[in-house]
Amino acid sequence: MENFKIDVDSDGIALITFDVPGRSMNTITGSVMRDLITLVDTIKTDAKINGAVITSGKATGFCAGADLGELNQRGSAKQEEPKSEDERLKKQFEQSFTLNRSLRAIETCGKPVAVALEGLALGGGLEIALACHYRVAADNPKTKFGLPESKVGLLPGAGGTQRLPRLIGVQNAAMMILQGADKSPQEAKGLGFINEVVPAGGTVDAAKAWVKSTLPWDYAKGPNPKAIAPWDVKGYKVKDGPFTPAGAMAAVGGNAMVSKQTNLNYPAQRNILSCIYEGMQVPIDAALRIESRYFIKTAATPQAKGMIRTLFVNMQALGKGGNRPEGFPTYEIKKVAVLGAGLMGAGIAYVQAKAGIETVLLDVSQESAEKGKAYSKRIVDKDISRGKITKEKGDALLALITPSTDYSLIKGSDLVVEAVFESPALKAEVTKKAEAYLGETAVFGSNTSTLPITGLAEASARPKNFIGIHFFSPVERMGLVELIMGKDTTAETQAKAIDYVIKIRKTPITVNDFRGFYTSRCFGTYPAEGVEMLMEGIAPAIIENVGRQCGMPMGPLEVSDSVGLDTALKIGKTNAELNQQDYKKDPRAAMLSWLVEDKGRVGRKGGKGYYEYGEDGKPSRIWPGLAERIEVKTKECPPELKTELTKRFLFRQCIEVARCFEEGVITDPRDADVGSILAWGFAPYSGGCISYIDLFWGTKGFVEEADRLADTYGERFRPNKLLRDMAAKGETFYERFGAKEKKAA
Amino acid sequence: MAEAYIYDAVRTPRGKGKANGSLHEQTSLQLATQVLQALRDRNNLDTSKVDDVVMGVLSPIGEQGGNLPRIAALNAGYAETVSGVQVERFCASGLEACNIAAAKVKSGEAALAIGAGTESMSRVPMGSTGGSWATDPSIAMKTYFTPQGVSADAIATKYGFSRTDLDQFAVQSQQRAAQAWKEGRFKKSIIPVKDQMGATLLSHDEFMRPETTLQSLGALEPSFKMQGEVMPGFDDVIKQRYPELEKIDHVHHAGNSSGIVDGAAGVLIGSKEMGDALGLKPRARIVGGASIGSEPSIMLTGPEHVTHKLMKRLGLSKQDIDLWELNEAFASVVLRWVQALDLDMDKVNVNGGAIAMGHPIGATGAMILGTMVDELERADKERALITLCIGAGMGTATVIERVN
């Protein structure tokens, strides 16, 4: 066994140290699963062993669960071709059930096995612990215990959906598993899945003490009666199964809650409830088999594949600089100046200070600059009052922000983030002013969502060091930063900017300098398609409900309201001017003009838009006055129509992303997928726009369907040359643009 | 194929379906037994001629379980040869029992059968038998399971019925039921329920509130707002199937929904030959029956579809039906049916319905079938259609025709 070490003490208690070689954190690899079989056999058969304590050899904690990277690869490994679908499924079951079998063997080995948890136990790690007879945790509020599988579209597949509900009750367990929520040791003890919490460093002794309390036992008489799980005690019955008075309402309510929260887009969530519903009605061994079957079924869904790849593998890779140009040393960022203390600048100052960066926050007046800093104070005060941070830490954070009007304070900054109004002239002015104090090698970043970076860089004396840094609002909550390469921006500047984004704990993606960049351009297609539907006479309620139900965070009309109808009208007018046309000839612009100019409905900020708004600023209902202008022709939405509208919403966005690849706006599918989910909330269950094409349709199927949509609804759905080319070759985006090929090239 | 005739129909009064309801003190077995005894005694029936007792029960568990009809036949002193079968089609169990009994007669399998229904909701509460639809995620989610109350509210919203529309209908149900009782229109078929000593326990429908007004109903809180909007939030579930609903108006309450009550009913159905042999006079002919399934989440629009299905099969048009009877599970269900079929409200539920008198689930179908036999005779009409909305989107209907 390379992953487990056994030391038997004088009481015959085996201390088993879990320590996967070559890794900082224990994960459950294929090798661990093989070792577990040997380990269990040793505990059971070695007459010198009277009981066991499992602990970790890592300072990082007990175990972080399955190796998702390996799990993701498992499907692609070459294996002997199964003769039938039935055989293929049964083989998969055997493979997947290996861990369950070992854990069940620990549970029923007849000797007491305790686990000593000095640190985190997540996913499979916690499932190992749940299969032990006694669990001791170190008292550290930062330690996390949880089953987070559902966050990447999977379900706990090593008994988690069966042992946890039997230990802590169906309702508590269902909530914890569905949300993938972490619990601290004290919370875990309160819920009932940790038996004992002891001071740090004391878990092994406490676990041994428990094992010792069950001894001596003469194993010639049979299994140790203390070494038995509650569900293996004769006569055991689940108290709150679906057909008990205690469990019936929870089952019905649970289905409704999950249905409501997921709109049926997340099969893992439904399957978790199925595991619990079906599993609570049968003995544990049958229940574990049921869970494994659902695990295999769930892992095979495009949702699981897309979510694991984008939300786990890719997000982690990008967060560690996976997309950073190679060959440049890490850029140490100690001091950053922020120009403009408006909403954006204030938010940027906060995230910088939170990451320990000395921040100069500049504005035209001291008052405005102070106001910008006050934004951070509000957040800090709230965090202190909620006990999230200490007063000292909060004060230290705020001390890092210096509000001022004095540009000379920029001296010594490693980077400047310009976040003034979206006016090229103003931006040019502050760029020149700032560069006067900025070192030769420092980076100048301009925060803009629309203005071309190459144009802004003209004001710079050092366009090679100039880059677009597009933040999203509210900065402290949005996880993405879109970096925009100007014509002259160097790879070194890109690397430095990526280091900055990582330092402020956000995920960077890099795109090229085209109108709307990547995120603004693609995001706009969603509300635009909503307006198309409105103009066709589809009832607004249908448009909004289907928009939300297909996985977007808001209905498209609500999105339009949030952006501002006047803003949309302005863009329409500018475009018409560029093409020397009367903007009112476009029926969409004409409708916007009617809403904004005739009816004074500018959107959410004015309290009137497609929606009416309550005093709390939340939409109260769709404005009935829309009917004055647009006759509703489609009043009902049978499932076929819902499917069609869903496709229109999702395809429209994906086709725009495909166009971005063809035009060179974006080059890496990881950036595109992560960006689509983090920037504008594209249906997260899909794994992002590119994964939606690759995994849900395949390029061939996607092109066929897009052609049909184009024939029916217009050329905006027509697949571009790139998509057709890929469809003809049967290529996916990850194959064509993926990291592997890039290296080869 | 033989014809199936109705020779007699009886029902118990409906007791409040609570611990303080009069019938709570009598067993379900007794309710079923007294119905069977009444059919025997009123017709001087040689029970050995009865081939089968088909009985609807929504919750066949506890005292209502284990084949109540057979046990009740034994308890009633029927001949040992009389078999029993319990059927469940949710709210239409009683009407389905009559349709099955009629089908047995028509096919020749039985010469004489009893279609019946029994439900003591106070003793065996709704939901006692469980079921997978709402609890098993694999079916609940893909069919957008929504409890009936929320579905009924969704019907009102979708088809444009306001709270006032529903309340007006509820007041009308109360007034019509009160009028019917006052004029003795139910007299022919009501059999008082006897207590353990043999004294009368209940002789009238005790759930009714004839004093109900629009104003008094206005004070009632909506019943399904909480489960629709908050915990667990079924509005968002049914909106997945009906995205056209921006917001669901929660307009149903205790006063415009059917009441929870206890009761039982039975209908004596037989062939012409058997009737002649026993010297029984047929009162009506069962022209035909049908059942259907429709979209399950909105659940309660089945009557419209089953009415079309049955009338088409029987070659009947609207003008051929003199009386229309739809169980008043919820006011919106009746209003939608009337709207969809464009019916004349003067011919619909002429003696009130379950909003006023209550809905003893397994028994209601058999009860309203009997009510229509009485009403055809009293009003000197020819034909009636009886139907009920049913859980999981079904509908069951029966057309009867007076023969003398």
Coordinates of N, CA, C and O in Angstrom, one line a residue, chain A residues 173-303:
Chain A
A173 N -30.1 16.2 5.9 CA -29.1 15.6 4.9 C -29.4 16.1 3.5 O -28.5 16.5 2.8
A174 N -30.7 16.1 3.1 CA -31.1 16.5 1.8 C -30.6 17.9 1.5 O -30.0 18.2 0.5
M175 N -30.9 18.8 2.5 CA -30.4 20.2 2.3 C -28.9 20.3 2.1 O -28.4 21.0 1.2
M176 N -28.2 19.6 3.0 CA -26.8 19.7 3.0 C -26.2 19.1 1.6 O -25.3 19.7 1.0
I177 N -26.8 18.0 1.1 CA -26.3 17.4 -0.1 C -26.7 18.2 -1.3 O -25.9 18.5 -2.2
L178 N -27.9 18.7 -1.3 CA -28.4 19.5 -2.5 C -27.7 20.8 -2.7 O -27.4 21.2 -3.8
Q179 N -27.4 21.4 -1.5 CA -26.7 22.7 -1.6 C -25.2 22.5 -1.6 O -24.4 23.5 -1.9
G180 N -24.7 21.3 -1.4 CA -23.2 21.1 -1.3 C -22.7 21.9 -0.2 O -21.5 22.4 -0.2
A181 N -23.4 22.1 0.9 CA -23.0 23.1 2.0 C -22.0 22.4 2.9 O -22.0 21.3 3.2
D182 N -21.1 23.3 3.3 CA -20.0 22.9 4.3 C -20.5 23.1 5.7 O -21.3 24.0 6.0
K183 N -20.1 22.2 6.6 CA -20.4 22.4 8.0 C -19.1 22.5 8.8 O -18.1 21.8 8.5
S184 N -19.1 23.3 9.9 CA -17.9 23.3 10.8 C -18.0 22.1 11.7 O -19.1 21.5 11.8
P185 N -16.9 21.8 12.4 CA -17.0 20.7 13.3 C -18.1 20.8 14.3 O -18.8 19.8 14.6
Q186 N -18.3 22.0 14.9 CA -19.4 22.1 15.9 C -20.7 21.9 15.3 O -21.6 21.3 15.8
E187 N -20.9 22.5 14.1 CA -22.2 22.3 13.4 C -22.4 20.8 13.1 O -23.5 20.3 13.2
A188 N -21.4 20.2 12.6 CA -21.5 18.8 12.3 C -21.8 17.9 13.5 O -22.6 17.0 13.5
K189 N -21.3 18.3 14.7 CA -21.6 17.6 15.9 C -23.1 17.9 16.3 O -23.8 17.0 16.6
G190 N -23.5 19.1 16.1 CA -24.9 19.5 16.4 C -25.8 18.7 15.5 O -26.9 18.2 15.9
L191 N -25.5 18.5 14.2 CA -26.3 17.8 13.3 C -26.3 16.3 13.6 O -27.3 15.6 13.4
G192 N -25.2 15.8 14.1 CA -25.1 14.4 14.5 C -24.2 13.6 13.6 O -24.3 12.3 13.7
F193 N -23.4 14.1 12.8 CA -22.5 13.2 12.0 C -21.0 13.3 12.4 O -20.2 12.6 11.9
I194 N -20.8 14.1 13.5 CA -19.5 14.0 14.2 C -19.8 13.6 15.6 O -20.7 14.2 16.2
N195 N -19.1 12.6 16.2 CA -19.4 12.2 17.5 C -18.8 13.1 18.6 O -19.4 13.3 19.7
E196 N -17.6 13.6 18.3 CA -16.9 14.2 19.4 C -16.0 15.3 18.8 O -15.4 15.1 17.7
V197 N -16.0 16.5 19.4 CA -15.0 17.5 18.9 C -14.0 17.8 20.1 O -14.4 18.0 21.2
V198 N -12.7 17.7 19.7 CA -11.7 17.9 20.7 C -10.7 19.0 20.3 O -10.7 19.3 19.1
P199 N -9.9 19.5 21.2 CA -8.9 20.5 20.7 C -8.0 20.0 19.6 O -7.7 18.8 19.6
A200 N -7.5 20.9 18.8 CA -6.7 20.5 17.7 C -5.5 19.7 18.2 O -4.9 19.9 19.2
G201 N -5.1 18.7 17.4 CA -4.0 17.8 17.8 C -4.4 16.6 18.7 O -3.6 15.7 18.9
G202 N -5.7 16.7 19.1 CA -6.1 15.6 20.0 C -7.0 14.6 19.5 O -7.5 13.7 20.2
T203 N -7.2 14.6 18.2 CA -8.2 13.7 17.6 C -7.8 12.2 17.6 O -8.6 11.3 17.9
V204 N -6.5 12.0 17.4 CA -6.0 10.6 17.4 C -6.2 10.0 18.8 O -6.7 8.9 18.9
D205 N -5.8 10.7 19.8 CA -5.9 10.2 21.1 C -7.4 9.9 21.5 O -7.7 8.9 22.1
A206 N -8.2 10.9 21.1 CA -9.7 10.7 21.4 C -10.2 9.5 20.7 O -11.0 8.8 21.2
A207 N -9.9 9.4 19.4 CA -10.4 8.3 18.6 C -9.9 7.0 19.2 O -10.6 6.0 19.3
K208 N -8.6 6.9 19.6 CA -8.1 5.7 20.2 C -8.8 5.4 21.5 O -9.1 4.2 21.8
A209 N -9.1 6.4 22.3 CA -9.8 6.2 23.6 C -11.1 5.6 23.3 O -11.5 4.7 24.1
W210 N -11.8 6.0 22.3 CA -13.1 5.4 22.0 C -12.9 3.9 21.6 O -13.6 3.0 22.1
V211 N -11.9 3.7 20.7 CA -11.7 2.3 20.3 C -11.4 1.4 21.6 O -11.9 0.3 21.7
K212 N -10.6 2.0 22.4 CA -10.2 1.3 23.6 C -11.4 1.0 24.5 O -11.5 -0.1 25.1
S213 N -12.3 1.9 24.5 CA -13.5 1.7 25.4 C -14.4 0.5 24.9 O -15.2 0.0 25.6
T214 N -14.1 0.1 23.7 CA -14.9 -1.1 23.2 C -14.2 -2.4 23.5 O -14.6 -3.5 23.1
L215 N -13.0 -2.2 24.0 CA -12.1 -3.4 24.2 C -12.0 -3.7 25.7 O -12.3 -2.8 26.5
P216 N -11.6 -4.8 26.1 CA -11.2 -5.9 25.3 C -12.4 -6.7 24.7 O -13.5 -6.7 25.3
W217 N -12.2 -7.3 23.6 CA -13.3 -8.2 23.1 C -12.6 -9.4 22.5 O -11.6 -9.3 21.9
D218 N -13.3 -10.5 22.8 CA -12.7 -11.8 22.3 C -13.3 -12.1 20.9 O -14.5 -12.4 20.8
Y219 N -12.5 -11.8 19.9 CA -13.0 -12.0 18.5 C -13.3 -13.4 18.1 O -14.0 -13.7 17.1
A220 N -12.9 -14.3 19.0 CA -13.4 -15.7 18.7 C -14.9 -15.9 18.9 O -15.5 -16.7 18.3
K221 N -15.4 -14.9 19.7 CA -16.9 -15.0 19.9 C -17.7 -14.4 18.8 O -18.9 -14.4 18.8
G222 N -17.0 -13.7 17.9 CA -17.7 -13.0 16.8 C -17.3 -11.5 16.8 O -16.4 -11.1 17.5
P223 N -18.1 -10.7 16.0 CA -17.8 -9.3 15.9 C -18.0 -8.6 17.2 O -18.9 -8.9 18.0
N224 N -17.2 -7.5 17.4 CA -17.4 -6.6 18.6 C -18.7 -5.9 18.5 O -19.0 -5.2 17.5
P225 N -19.6 -6.1 19.5 CA -20.9 -5.5 19.4 C -20.9 -4.0 19.3 O -22.0 -3.4 19.0
K226 N -19.8 -3.3 19.7 CA -19.8 -1.9 19.6 C -19.4 -1.4 18.2 O -19.6 -0.2 17.9
A227 N -18.9 -2.3 17.4 CA -18.5 -2.0 16.1 C -19.6 -2.2 15.1 O -19.4 -3.0 14.1
I228 N -20.7 -1.6 15.3 CA -21.8 -1.8 14.4 C -22.5 -0.5 14.1 O -22.7 0.3 15.0
A229 N -22.8 -0.3 12.8 CA -23.5 1.0 12.4 C -24.9 0.9 12.9 O -25.5 -0.2 12.9
P230 N -25.6 2.0 13.2 CA -27.0 2.0 13.6 C -27.9 1.2 12.7 O -28.8 0.5 13.1
W231 N -27.6 1.4 11.4 CA -28.5 0.8 10.4 C -28.2 -0.7 10.2 O -28.9 -1.4 9.5
D232 N -27.2 -1.2 10.9 CA -27.0 -2.7 10.9 C -27.5 -3.4 12.1 O -27.4 -4.6 12.3
V233 N -28.1 -2.6 13.0 CA -28.7 -3.2 14.2 C -30.0 -3.8 13.8 O -30.7 -3.2 13.0
K234 N -30.2 -5.0 14.3 CA -31.4 -5.7 13.9 C -32.7 -4.9 14.2 O -32.8 -4.3 15.2
G235 N -33.6 -4.9 13.2 CA -34.9 -4.2 13.5 C -34.8 -2.7 13.1 O -35.8 -2.0 13.3
Y236 N -33.6 -2.3 12.6 CA -33.5 -0.8 12.3 C -34.5 -0.4 11.2 O -34.6 -1.2 10.2
K237 N -35.1 0.7 11.3 CA -35.9 1.2 10.3 C -35.7 2.7 10.2 O -35.5 3.4 11.2
V238 N -35.7 3.3 9.0 CA -35.5 4.7 8.8 C -36.8 5.4 9.3 O -37.9 5.0 9.0
K239 N -36.6 6.4 10.2 CA -37.7 7.0 10.9 C -38.5 8.0 10.0 O -39.7 8.3 10.2
D240 N -37.8 8.6 9.1 CA -38.4 9.7 8.3 C -38.4 9.4 6.8 O -38.1 10.3 6.0
G241 N -38.6 8.2 6.5 CA -38.7 7.8 5.0 C -39.9 8.5 4.4 O -40.7 9.1 5.1
P242 N -40.1 8.4 3.1 CA -41.1 9.2 2.4 C -42.6 8.7 2.8 O -43.5 9.5 2.6
F243 N -42.7 7.6 3.3 CA -44.1 7.2 3.7 C -44.3 7.0 5.2 O -45.0 6.2 5.7
T244 N -43.6 7.9 5.9 CA -43.8 8.0 7.4 C -44.4 9.4 7.6 O -44.2 10.3 6.9
P245 N -45.1 9.5 8.8 CA -45.6 10.8 9.1 C -44.6 11.9 9.1 O -44.8 13.0 8.7
A246 N -43.4 11.5 9.6 CA -42.3 12.5 9.8 C -41.7 12.9 8.4 O -41.2 14.0 8.3
G247 N -41.8 12.0 7.5 CA -41.0 12.2 6.2 C -41.8 12.6 5.0 O -41.3 13.1 4.0
A248 N -43.2 12.4 5.1 CA -44.0 12.5 3.9 C -43.9 14.0 3.3 O -43.7 14.2 2.2
M249 N -44.2 14.9 4.3 CA -44.2 16.3 3.8 C -42.9 16.8 3.3 O -42.8 17.5 2.3
A250 N -41.8 16.3 4.0 CA -40.5 16.7 3.5 C -40.2 16.2 2.1 O -39.6 16.8 1.3
A251 N -40.7 15.0 1.8 CA -40.5 14.4 0.5 C -41.2 15.2 -0.6 O -40.6 15.6 -1.6
V252 N -42.4 15.5 -0.3 CA -43.2 16.3 -1.3 C -42.6 17.7 -1.4 O -42.4 18.2 -2.5
G253 N -42.3 18.3 -0.3 CA -41.8 19.7 -0.3 C -40.4 19.7 -0.9 O -40.1 20.7 -1.7
G254 N -39.6 18.7 -0.7 CA -38.3 18.7 -1.3 C -38.3 18.6 -2.8 O -37.6 19.3 -3.5
N255 N -39.2 17.8 -3.3 CA -39.4 17.7 -4.8 C -39.8 19.1 -5.3 O -39.2 19.5 -6.4
A256 N -40.7 19.8 -4.7 CA -41.1 21.1 -5.2 C -40.0 22.1 -5.1 O -39.8 22.9 -6.1
M257 N -39.3 22.1 -4.0 CA -38.2 23.1 -3.8 C -37.1 22.9 -4.9 O -36.7 23.8 -5.5
V258 N -36.8 21.6 -5.1 CA -35.7 21.4 -6.1 C -36.2 21.7 -7.5 O -35.5 22.3 -8.3
S259 N -37.5 21.4 -7.8 CA -38.1 21.7 -9.1 C -38.0 23.2 -9.3 O -37.7 23.7 -10.4
K260 N -38.4 23.9 -8.3 CA -38.5 25.4 -8.4 C -37.1 26.0 -8.5 O -36.9 26.9 -9.3
Q261 N -36.2 25.5 -7.8 CA -34.8 26.1 -7.8 C -34.0 25.7 -9.1 O -33.2 26.4 -9.5
T262 N -34.3 24.5 -9.6 CA -33.5 24.1 -10.7 C -34.2 24.1 -12.1 O -33.5 23.9 -13.1
N263 N -35.5 24.3 -12.1 CA -36.3 24.3 -13.3 C -35.9 23.0 -14.1 O -35.9 23.0 -15.3
L264 N -35.6 22.0 -13.4 CA -35.4 20.6 -14.0 C -34.1 20.6 -14.9 O -33.9 19.7 -15.7
N265 N -33.3 21.6 -14.7 CA -32.1 21.7 -15.6 C -30.9 20.9 -15.0 O -29.9 20.8 -15.7
Y266 N -31.0 20.6 -13.7 CA -29.9 19.9 -13.1 C -30.2 18.5 -12.7 O -30.8 18.3 -11.6
P267 N -29.9 17.5 -13.5 CA -30.3 16.1 -13.2 C -29.8 15.6 -11.9 O -30.4 14.8 -11.2
A268 N -28.6 16.1 -11.5 CA -28.0 15.7 -10.2 C -28.9 15.9 -9.0 O -29.0 15.1 -8.2
Q269 N -29.5 17.1 -9.1 CA -30.4 17.5 -7.9 C -31.6 16.5 -7.8 O -31.9 16.1 -6.7
R270 N -32.2 16.3 -8.9 CA -33.3 15.3 -8.9 C -32.8 13.9 -8.5 O -33.5 13.3 -7.7
N271 N -31.7 13.5 -9.0 CA -31.2 12.2 -8.7 C -30.8 12.0 -7.2 O -30.9 10.9 -6.7
I272 N -30.3 13.1 -6.6 CA -30.0 13.1 -5.2 C -31.3 12.8 -4.4 O -31.3 11.9 -3.6
L273 N -32.3 13.4 -4.8 CA -33.6 13.2 -4.1 C -34.1 11.8 -4.4 O -34.7 11.1 -3.5
S274 N -33.9 11.3 -5.6 CA -34.3 9.9 -5.9 C -33.5 8.9 -5.1 O -34.0 7.9 -4.6
C275 N -32.2 9.2 -4.9 CA -31.3 8.3 -4.1 C -31.9 8.2 -2.7 O -32.0 7.1 -2.1
I276 N -32.3 9.4 -2.2 CA -32.8 9.4 -0.8 C -34.2 8.7 -0.7 O -34.5 7.9 0.1
Y277 N -35.1 9.1 -1.7 CA -36.4 8.6 -1.7 C -36.4 7.0 -1.8 O -37.0 6.3 -1.0
E278 N -35.6 6.5 -2.7 CA -35.6 5.1 -2.9 C -34.8 4.4 -1.9 O -35.1 3.3 -1.4
G279 N -33.7 5.0 -1.5 CA -32.8 4.4 -0.6 C -33.3 4.3 0.8 O -33.0 3.3 1.6
M280 N -34.2 5.2 1.3 CA -34.7 5.1 2.6 C -35.7 4.0 2.8 O -36.1 3.7 3.9
Q281 N -36.1 3.4 1.7 CA -37.2 2.4 1.8 C -36.6 1.0 1.8 O -37.3 0.0 1.9
V282 N -35.3 0.9 1.7 CA -34.7 -0.4 1.6 C -33.5 -0.5 2.5 O -33.0 0.5 3.0
P283 N -33.0 -1.7 2.8 CA -31.8 -1.9 3.7 C -30.5 -1.2 3.0 O -30.5 -1.0 1.8
I284 N -29.5 -1.0 3.9 CA -28.4 -0.2 3.4 C -27.7 -0.8 2.2 O -27.3 0.0 1.3
D285 N -27.5 -2.1 2.1 CA -26.8 -2.6 1.0 C -27.5 -2.4 -0.3 O -26.9 -2.0 -1.3
A286 N -28.8 -2.6 -0.3 CA -29.6 -2.3 -1.6 C -29.5 -0.8 -1.8 O -29.4 -0.3 -3.0
A287 N -29.6 0.0 -0.8 CA -29.6 1.5 -0.9 C -28.3 1.9 -1.6 O -28.3 2.8 -2.4
L288 N -27.2 1.3 -1.2 CA -25.9 1.7 -1.8 C -25.8 1.4 -3.3 O -25.3 2.1 -4.1
R289 N -26.4 0.2 -3.6 CA -26.4 -0.1 -5.0 C -27.3 0.9 -5.8 O -26.9 1.3 -6.9
I290 N -28.4 1.3 -5.2 CA -29.3 2.3 -5.9 C -28.5 3.6 -6.1 O -28.5 4.2 -7.2
E291 N -27.8 4.0 -5.1 CA -27.0 5.2 -5.2 C -25.9 5.1 -6.3 O -25.8 6.1 -7.1
S292 N -25.3 4.0 -6.4 CA -24.2 3.8 -7.4 C -24.8 3.9 -8.8 O -24.2 4.4 -9.7
R293 N -26.0 3.3 -9.0 CA -26.7 3.4 -10.3 C -27.0 4.8 -10.7 O -26.7 5.2 -11.8
Y294 N -27.5 5.6 -9.7 CA -27.8 7.0 -10.0 C -26.5 7.8 -10.2 O -26.5 8.7 -11.0
F295 N -25.5 7.4 -9.5 CA -24.2 8.1 -9.7 C -23.7 7.9 -11.2 O -23.4 8.9 -11.8
I296 N -23.8 6.7 -11.7 CA -23.4 6.5 -13.0 C -24.3 7.2 -14.0 O -23.8 7.8 -15.0
K297 N -25.5 7.1 -13.8 CA -26.5 7.8 -14.7 C -26.2 9.3 -14.7 O -26.3 10.0 -15.7
T298 N -25.9 9.9 -13.5 CA -25.7 11.3 -13.4 C -24.4 11.7 -14.0 O -24.3 12.7 -14.8
A299 N -23.4 10.9 -13.8 CA -22.0 11.3 -14.3 C -22.0 11.3 -15.8 O -21.2 11.9 -16.5
A300 N -23.0 10.5 -16.4 CA -23.0 10.4 -17.9 C -23.8 11.6 -18.5 O -23.8 11.7 -19.8
T301 N -24.4 12.4 -17.7 CA -25.2 13.5 -18.3 C -24.2 14.6 -18.9 O -23.1 14.8 -18.3
P302 N -24.6 15.3 -19.9 CA -23.8 16.5 -20.4 C -23.7 17.5 -19.3 O -22.6 18.2 -19.3
Q303 N -24.7 17.6 -18.4 CA -24.6 18.6 -17.4 C -23.4 18.3 -16.5 O -22.6 19.2 -16.1

